[in-house]
Amino acid sequence: AQGAQVSFGSMQQDTSAPVEVTADSLSVNQSNGTALYQGNVVIAQGDMRLAAPRVLVVYSEQAGRIERLEATGGVVLVSGEEAAEAERADYNIEAGTVVMSGNVLLTQGPNALTAERMTVNLETGSAQMSGRVKTVLQQQDEEQTGN
Amino acid sequence: MARAEGLYSRVVAWLKIILPLAALALLSTLFLLSRSGDPMMDTPFAEALASGETVQQKVSAPYFAGTTRRGEMLIMTAESARPGLDGKIHANSLEATLTQSNGATIQLNAPEATLRDGQQEALLEGGVRIESSTGYVVVTDGLISEFNETRARTTGPVKGTAPFGTLDAGGLQISPAETEGDVLLLFTDGVKLIYEPKPKE
């Protein structure tokens, strides 16, 4: 499948920076310990913001470590001045990647790209889009490019 | 027969007078000249009695155990419990442990608790510490918990640690989940969690 390599996020992201999750409510199931955030959840790390109505926390084997956060129900990822929307996003904190899936729309200034899936590598600030990638490039009109 | 002459018999005669007198004197020191200590003073009284807590009914180290309808076991112990007015029971340094059928536990500690038998409710105050087996340890100022069911809600904001970071929230509700035997910790009114990703070994 054809894919597009784009840069995402103005500068490299420090993936060991603290991750802050704010939400309206958090419900924890006592038996298996799954934690589900609900109600305009915002995950913030550095200048990256991931907003979604529902986020499920998935633990890694070692205690006290989060493997990834599954955001569902319409997700918006903002980093620097770029923004990306999708139905679902899996933010793998340990690997420092965000995998967005379900008609992804990435806007970079005037340009817009749509695809089925997008994998953002926060460390290198690059994004790999795949699955019916379509790019809409805004034509700069003459007088703007005159200078 | 007359007393024989001689020193010996005179000494014995005098001794017969002096010795009983000496005995009498010795005996009298036992009763007449006894020490002035008031015997009531140093008898060991309980301090509670001395500080006036004479009328209180008090149960020390009470222990309450019960199971809720859904099979969760609730064990409550305290340092002491006193009956208050209209059916209230005041307990101090209460510790309640709730064990689910699958072994998950929630432990509540509070310096003061008022148990209202009428509504099967306990009000825990004075800084309640809530610890769950899933790794959540939070502190709040008050909590209302029910006896007959695993249901509790805090009366104020909660602060503490989650298994993966520090957490504070506007409130916490402990309630039975829909699925049988499950209990939900529901942090409400705004939740904020900070997770420090551990450096990858």
Short mmCIF file of C-alpha atoms in Angstrom, two decimals:
data_model
loop_
_atom_site.label_atom_id
_atom_site.label_comp_id
_atom_site.label_asym_id
_atom_site.label_seq_id
_atom_site.Cartn_x
_atom_site.Cartn_y
_atom_site.Cartn_z
CA ALA A 1 0.00 0.00 0.00
CA GLN A 2 1.39 3.35 -0.79
CA GLY A 3 2.45 5.39 2.18
CA ALA A 4 3.59 8.92 2.77
CA GLN A 5 6.37 10.01 5.08
CA VAL A 6 5.69 13.39 6.61
CA SER A 7 7.19 15.27 9.50
CA PHE A 8 4.91 15.74 12.46
CA GLY A 9 5.43 17.96 15.43
CA SER A 10 7.84 20.87 15.26
CA MET A 11 10.68 19.43 17.35
CA GLN A 12 11.72 16.09 18.77
CA GLN A 13 9.52 14.94 21.62
CA ASP A 14 11.10 13.87 24.89
CA THR A 15 9.26 10.63 25.46
CA SER A 16 10.48 10.31 29.02
CA ALA A 17 8.76 13.54 30.01
CA PRO A 18 5.93 13.05 32.53
CA VAL A 19 2.60 12.18 30.97
CA GLU A 20 -0.36 14.02 32.43
CA VAL A 21 -3.86 12.63 31.99
CA THR A 22 -6.87 14.72 32.95
CA ALA A 23 -10.47 13.59 32.58
CA ASP A 24 -13.94 13.99 34.05
CA SER A 25 -13.92 10.55 35.62
CA LEU A 26 -11.78 7.48 36.00
CA SER A 27 -13.30 4.08 36.73
CA VAL A 28 -11.08 1.28 37.94
CA ASN A 29 -12.25 -2.32 37.93
CA GLN A 30 -11.07 -3.84 41.21
CA SER A 31 -10.86 -7.37 39.89
CA ASN A 32 -8.53 -6.90 36.95
CA GLY A 33 -7.35 -3.35 37.63
CA THR A 34 -8.26 -1.94 34.21
CA ALA A 35 -8.55 1.86 34.34
CA LEU A 36 -10.93 3.67 31.99
CA TYR A 37 -10.95 7.47 31.69
CA GLN A 38 -14.20 9.01 30.46
CA GLY A 39 -15.36 12.51 29.62
CA ASN A 40 -13.11 14.84 27.57
CA VAL A 41 -9.88 13.11 28.40
CA VAL A 42 -6.68 15.01 27.59
CA ILE A 43 -3.30 13.26 27.55
CA ALA A 44 -0.44 15.70 27.59
CA GLN A 45 3.28 15.13 27.24
CA GLY A 46 5.65 17.93 26.38
CA ASP A 47 3.78 20.02 23.78
CA MET A 48 1.82 16.99 22.48
CA ARG A 49 -1.86 16.86 23.41
CA LEU A 50 -4.16 13.93 22.71
CA ALA A 51 -7.85 14.56 23.37
CA ALA A 52 -10.56 11.87 23.29
CA PRO A 53 -13.86 11.07 25.01
CA ARG A 54 -12.66 7.68 26.27
CA VAL A 55 -9.18 6.38 27.11
CA LEU A 56 -8.38 2.92 28.41
CA VAL A 57 -5.09 2.34 30.23
CA VAL A 58 -3.31 -0.89 29.31
CA TYR A 59 -0.60 -1.98 31.74
CA SER A 60 2.70 -3.57 30.79
CA GLU A 61 3.85 -6.68 32.65
CA GLN A 62 6.04 -4.92 35.21
CA ALA A 63 3.89 -3.34 37.90
CA GLY A 64 3.50 0.40 37.82
CA ARG A 65 4.25 0.82 34.13
CA ILE A 66 1.77 1.80 31.46
CA GLU A 67 2.27 0.10 28.17
CA ARG A 68 -0.19 2.09 26.12
CA LEU A 69 -3.28 4.27 26.24
CA GLU A 70 -6.16 3.38 23.91
CA ALA A 71 -8.14 6.46 23.01
CA THR A 72 -11.43 5.85 21.21
CA GLY A 73 -14.52 7.69 20.11
CA GLY A 74 -12.99 10.45 17.95
CA VAL A 75 -9.43 11.51 18.79
CA VAL A 76 -7.58 14.76 18.15
CA LEU A 77 -3.78 14.80 18.36
CA VAL A 78 -2.09 18.20 18.45
CA SER A 79 1.63 18.73 18.47
CA GLY A 80 3.18 22.09 17.81
CA GLU A 81 0.99 23.68 15.11
CA GLU A 82 0.07 20.37 13.39
CA ALA A 83 -3.16 18.58 14.26
CA ALA A 84 -4.43 15.11 13.37
CA GLU A 85 -7.89 13.65 13.82
CA ALA A 86 -8.97 10.02 13.72
CA GLU A 87 -11.53 7.67 15.19
CA ARG A 88 -9.04 5.90 17.39
CA ALA A 89 -5.46 6.32 18.64
CA ASP A 90 -3.12 3.99 20.48
CA TYR A 91 -0.44 5.94 22.34
CA ASN A 92 2.39 3.57 23.23
CA ILE A 93 4.29 5.46 25.90
CA GLU A 94 7.21 3.08 26.14
CA ALA A 95 7.85 3.06 22.41
CA GLY A 96 6.95 6.74 22.07
CA THR A 97 4.61 6.17 19.14
CA VAL A 98 0.99 7.13 18.46
CA VAL A 99 -0.89 4.89 16.01
CA MET A 100 -4.03 6.61 14.72
CA SER A 101 -6.57 4.65 12.71
CA GLY A 102 -9.98 5.20 11.14
CA ASN A 103 -10.12 7.98 8.49
CA VAL A 104 -7.15 9.94 9.76
CA LEU A 105 -7.05 13.62 8.76
CA LEU A 106 -3.72 15.41 9.18
CA THR A 107 -3.57 19.19 8.69
CA GLN A 108 -0.19 20.92 8.36
CA GLY A 109 -0.75 24.60 7.93
CA PRO A 110 -2.72 24.92 4.64
CA ASN A 111 -2.05 21.30 3.52
CA ALA A 112 -4.29 18.39 4.52
CA LEU A 113 -3.66 14.67 4.21
CA THR A 114 -6.17 11.89 4.76
CA ALA A 115 -5.39 8.21 5.18
CA GLU A 116 -6.60 5.04 6.85
CA ARG A 117 -3.74 4.75 9.33
CA MET A 118 -1.00 7.02 10.62
CA THR A 119 1.92 6.08 12.85
CA VAL A 120 3.56 9.05 14.53
CA ASN A 121 6.99 8.50 16.01
CA LEU A 122 7.21 11.13 18.76
CA GLU A 123 10.95 10.73 19.20
CA THR A 124 11.90 11.53 15.62
CA GLY A 125 8.84 13.71 14.97
CA SER A 126 8.04 11.75 11.80
CA ALA A 127 4.67 10.29 10.78
CA GLN A 128 4.08 7.34 8.45
CA MET A 129 0.69 7.39 6.75
CA SER A 130 -0.73 4.37 4.93
CA GLY A 131 -3.98 3.23 3.35
CA ARG A 132 -5.52 5.43 0.59
CA VAL A 133 -3.37 8.45 1.38
CA LYS A 134 -4.79 11.56 -0.27
CA THR A 135 -3.01 14.89 -0.14
CA VAL A 136 -4.64 18.25 -0.68
CA LEU A 137 -2.01 20.88 -1.31
CA GLN A 138 -3.14 24.47 -1.05
CA GLN A 139 -1.92 26.47 -4.07
CA GLN A 140 -0.09 29.57 -2.86
CA ASP A 141 -1.71 32.43 -4.85
CA GLU A 142 0.68 34.74 -6.78
CA GLU A 143 1.08 37.82 -4.63
CA GLN A 144 1.81 35.73 -1.54
CA THR A 145 4.79 34.08 -3.19
CA GLY A 146 5.96 37.38 -4.73
CA ASN A 147 8.40 38.21 -1.91
CA MET B 1 8.05 -19.44 149.92
CA ALA B 2 9.93 -16.23 150.52
CA ARG B 3 12.21 -14.89 147.89
CA ALA B 4 15.80 -15.95 148.48
CA GLU B 5 18.30 -13.16 149.13
CA GLY B 6 21.06 -12.37 146.77
CA LEU B 7 21.66 -10.32 143.65
CA TYR B 8 20.35 -12.90 141.25
CA SER B 9 16.89 -13.05 142.62
CA ARG B 10 16.74 -9.25 142.86
CA VAL B 11 17.69 -8.94 139.20
CA VAL B 12 15.10 -11.49 138.20
CA ALA B 13 12.46 -9.71 140.18
CA TRP B 14 13.23 -6.38 138.46
CA LEU B 15 13.30 -8.12 135.09
CA LYS B 16 9.84 -9.49 135.73
CA ILE B 17 8.63 -5.86 135.82
CA ILE B 18 10.83 -4.26 133.12
CA LEU B 19 10.43 -6.90 130.46
CA PRO B 20 6.59 -6.84 130.27
CA LEU B 21 6.69 -3.01 130.25
CA ALA B 22 9.17 -3.11 127.35
CA ALA B 23 6.90 -5.55 125.55
CA LEU B 24 3.95 -3.22 126.06
CA ALA B 25 5.93 -0.27 124.71
CA LEU B 26 7.01 -2.26 121.66
CA LEU B 27 3.43 -3.33 121.00
CA SER B 28 2.14 0.22 121.24
CA THR B 29 4.57 1.46 118.57
CA LEU B 30 2.76 -0.91 116.24
CA PHE B 31 -0.60 0.80 116.71
CA LEU B 32 -0.23 4.13 118.40
CA LEU B 33 2.77 5.58 116.63
CA SER B 34 2.04 4.22 113.07
CA ARG B 35 3.11 6.29 110.02
CA SER B 36 0.81 9.10 109.09
CA GLY B 37 0.32 7.86 105.42
CA ASP B 38 -3.31 7.82 104.37
CA PRO B 39 -3.86 4.28 103.15
CA MET B 40 -6.38 5.48 100.53
CA MET B 41 -3.79 7.66 98.78
CA ASP B 42 -1.54 5.13 97.14
CA THR B 43 -4.00 2.40 96.26
CA PRO B 44 -3.76 2.07 92.43
CA PHE B 45 -6.93 3.60 90.93
CA ALA B 46 -7.57 3.28 87.09
CA GLU B 47 -6.68 6.64 85.47
CA ALA B 48 -10.00 6.60 83.63
CA LEU B 49 -11.75 6.63 86.99
CA ALA B 50 -9.52 9.42 88.21
CA SER B 51 -10.21 11.53 85.08
CA GLY B 52 -13.94 11.23 85.66
CA GLU B 53 -14.85 8.77 82.90
CA THR B 54 -16.77 6.71 85.29
CA VAL B 55 -20.19 6.56 83.67
CA GLN B 56 -19.02 5.65 80.10
CA GLN B 57 -20.04 2.35 78.58
CA LYS B 58 -17.11 1.36 76.43
CA VAL B 59 -16.19 -1.63 74.34
CA SER B 60 -12.46 -1.89 73.79
CA ALA B 61 -11.09 -3.46 70.59
CA PRO B 62 -14.51 -4.17 69.02
CA TYR B 63 -14.58 -6.53 66.06
CA PHE B 64 -17.38 -6.63 63.49
CA ALA B 65 -17.53 -9.08 60.60
CA GLY B 66 -20.27 -9.54 58.06
CA THR B 67 -20.84 -10.53 54.45
CA THR B 68 -22.79 -8.46 51.98
CA ARG B 69 -25.52 -9.91 49.80
CA ARG B 70 -23.08 -10.39 46.94
CA GLY B 71 -20.64 -12.39 49.04
CA GLU B 72 -18.13 -9.64 49.83
CA MET B 73 -16.74 -9.93 53.34
CA LEU B 74 -16.53 -6.82 55.52
CA ILE B 75 -14.35 -6.84 58.65
CA MET B 76 -14.24 -3.79 60.93
CA THR B 77 -12.01 -3.40 63.96
CA ALA B 78 -11.45 -0.31 66.12
CA GLU B 79 -9.56 0.73 69.23
CA SER B 80 -12.70 1.42 71.20
CA ALA B 81 -16.40 2.00 70.58
CA ARG B 82 -18.86 4.03 72.65
CA PRO B 83 -22.63 4.19 72.15
CA GLY B 84 -23.75 7.70 71.28
CA LEU B 85 -27.29 9.06 71.41
CA ASP B 86 -30.12 7.74 69.16
CA GLY B 87 -28.45 4.53 68.14
CA LYS B 88 -25.14 5.99 66.95
CA ILE B 89 -21.89 4.26 67.80
CA HIS B 90 -18.68 6.30 67.96
CA ALA B 91 -15.52 4.34 67.29
CA ASN B 92 -11.97 5.60 67.14
CA SER B 93 -9.11 4.47 64.93
CA LEU B 94 -11.38 2.27 62.88
CA GLU B 95 -9.97 -0.10 60.28
CA ALA B 96 -12.33 -1.70 57.77
CA THR B 97 -11.27 -4.33 55.25
CA LEU B 98 -13.53 -5.38 52.42
CA THR B 99 -12.58 -8.61 50.66
CA GLN B 100 -14.22 -9.55 47.39
CA SER B 101 -15.01 -13.11 46.40
CA ASN B 102 -12.05 -13.06 43.99
CA GLY B 103 -9.66 -11.84 46.65
CA ALA B 104 -9.36 -8.15 45.72
CA THR B 105 -9.47 -6.03 48.87
CA ILE B 106 -10.18 -2.43 49.81
CA GLN B 107 -8.88 -1.20 53.15
CA LEU B 108 -10.20 1.89 54.92
CA ASN B 109 -8.51 3.49 57.95
CA ALA B 110 -9.95 6.46 59.83
CA PRO B 111 -9.20 8.04 63.20
CA GLU B 112 -12.89 8.60 64.00
CA ALA B 113 -16.04 6.85 62.78
CA THR B 114 -19.73 7.20 63.57
CA LEU B 115 -21.73 4.10 62.78
CA ARG B 116 -25.45 4.63 62.27
CA ASP B 117 -27.18 1.30 62.63
CA GLY B 118 -30.51 2.68 61.45
CA GLN B 119 -29.30 3.46 57.94
CA GLN B 120 -26.63 0.72 57.99
CA GLU B 121 -24.08 3.45 57.28
CA ALA B 122 -20.75 4.48 58.73
CA LEU B 123 -19.33 8.00 58.50
CA LEU B 124 -15.54 7.96 58.65
CA GLU B 125 -13.83 11.27 59.41
CA GLY B 126 -10.59 12.91 60.34
CA GLY B 127 -8.49 11.89 57.34
CA VAL B 128 -9.54 8.59 55.80
CA ARG B 129 -6.96 6.45 54.04
CA ILE B 130 -8.26 4.20 51.28
CA GLU B 131 -6.02 1.47 49.90
CA SER B 132 -7.08 -0.98 47.21
CA SER B 133 -5.34 -4.17 46.17
CA THR B 134 -5.12 -2.76 42.65
CA GLY B 135 -2.50 -0.33 43.91
CA TYR B 136 -4.53 2.82 44.60
CA VAL B 137 -3.68 4.52 47.90
CA VAL B 138 -5.63 7.75 48.39
CA VAL B 139 -6.42 10.00 51.33
CA THR B 140 -9.54 12.07 51.80
CA ASP B 141 -11.07 13.88 54.73
CA GLY B 142 -14.37 12.02 55.01
CA LEU B 143 -16.10 8.93 53.67
CA ILE B 144 -19.60 7.51 53.99
CA SER B 145 -19.67 3.72 53.61
CA GLU B 146 -22.55 1.27 53.79
CA PHE B 147 -22.51 -2.01 55.69
CA ASN B 148 -24.87 -4.19 53.72
CA GLU B 149 -23.37 -3.45 50.32
CA THR B 150 -19.97 -2.47 48.92
CA ARG B 151 -20.89 1.13 48.38
CA ALA B 152 -19.00 4.15 49.67
CA ARG B 153 -18.44 7.73 48.62
CA THR B 154 -16.04 10.34 49.83
CA THR B 155 -17.33 13.62 51.18
CA GLY B 156 -14.45 15.55 49.67
CA PRO B 157 -11.60 15.53 47.16
CA VAL B 158 -9.16 12.65 47.09
CA LYS B 159 -5.39 12.77 46.72
CA GLY B 160 -2.90 9.95 46.48
CA THR B 161 -1.05 7.53 44.27
CA ALA B 162 -2.24 5.21 41.51
CA PRO B 163 -0.23 2.15 40.50
CA PHE B 164 1.34 4.21 37.76
CA GLY B 165 1.58 7.76 39.11
CA THR B 166 0.20 10.39 41.42
CA LEU B 167 -3.53 11.05 41.25
CA ASP B 168 -5.99 13.57 42.57
CA ALA B 169 -9.70 13.74 41.94
CA GLY B 170 -12.79 15.60 43.03
CA GLY B 171 -14.31 12.53 44.68
CA LEU B 172 -14.28 8.76 44.85
CA GLN B 173 -17.20 6.34 44.75
CA ILE B 174 -16.82 2.66 45.47
CA SER B 175 -19.74 0.77 43.98
CA PRO B 176 -20.61 -2.76 42.85
CA ALA B 177 -20.11 -3.19 39.11
CA GLU B 178 -22.77 -4.72 36.88
CA THR B 179 -20.81 -7.91 36.42
CA GLU B 180 -21.21 -10.17 39.42
CA GLY B 181 -18.59 -9.98 42.11
CA ASP B 182 -16.89 -6.93 40.61
CA VAL B 183 -16.34 -3.66 42.45
CA LEU B 184 -15.62 -0.35 40.72
CA LEU B 185 -13.54 2.51 42.07
CA LEU B 186 -15.05 5.55 40.33
CA PHE B 187 -13.03 8.74 40.68
CA THR B 188 -15.34 11.62 39.75
CA ASP B 189 -15.57 15.42 39.35
CA GLY B 190 -12.31 15.88 37.49
CA VAL B 191 -9.37 13.49 37.65
CA LYS B 192 -5.75 14.45 37.18
CA LEU B 193 -2.99 11.88 36.98
CA ILE B 194 0.73 12.40 36.41
CA TYR B 195 2.67 9.38 35.15
CA GLU B 196 6.45 9.38 35.12
CA PRO B 197 7.45 6.98 32.34
CA LYS B 198 10.24 4.91 33.81
CA PRO B 199 13.38 5.00 31.61
CA LYS B 200 13.40 1.87 29.48
CA GLU B 201 15.86 -0.54 31.08
#
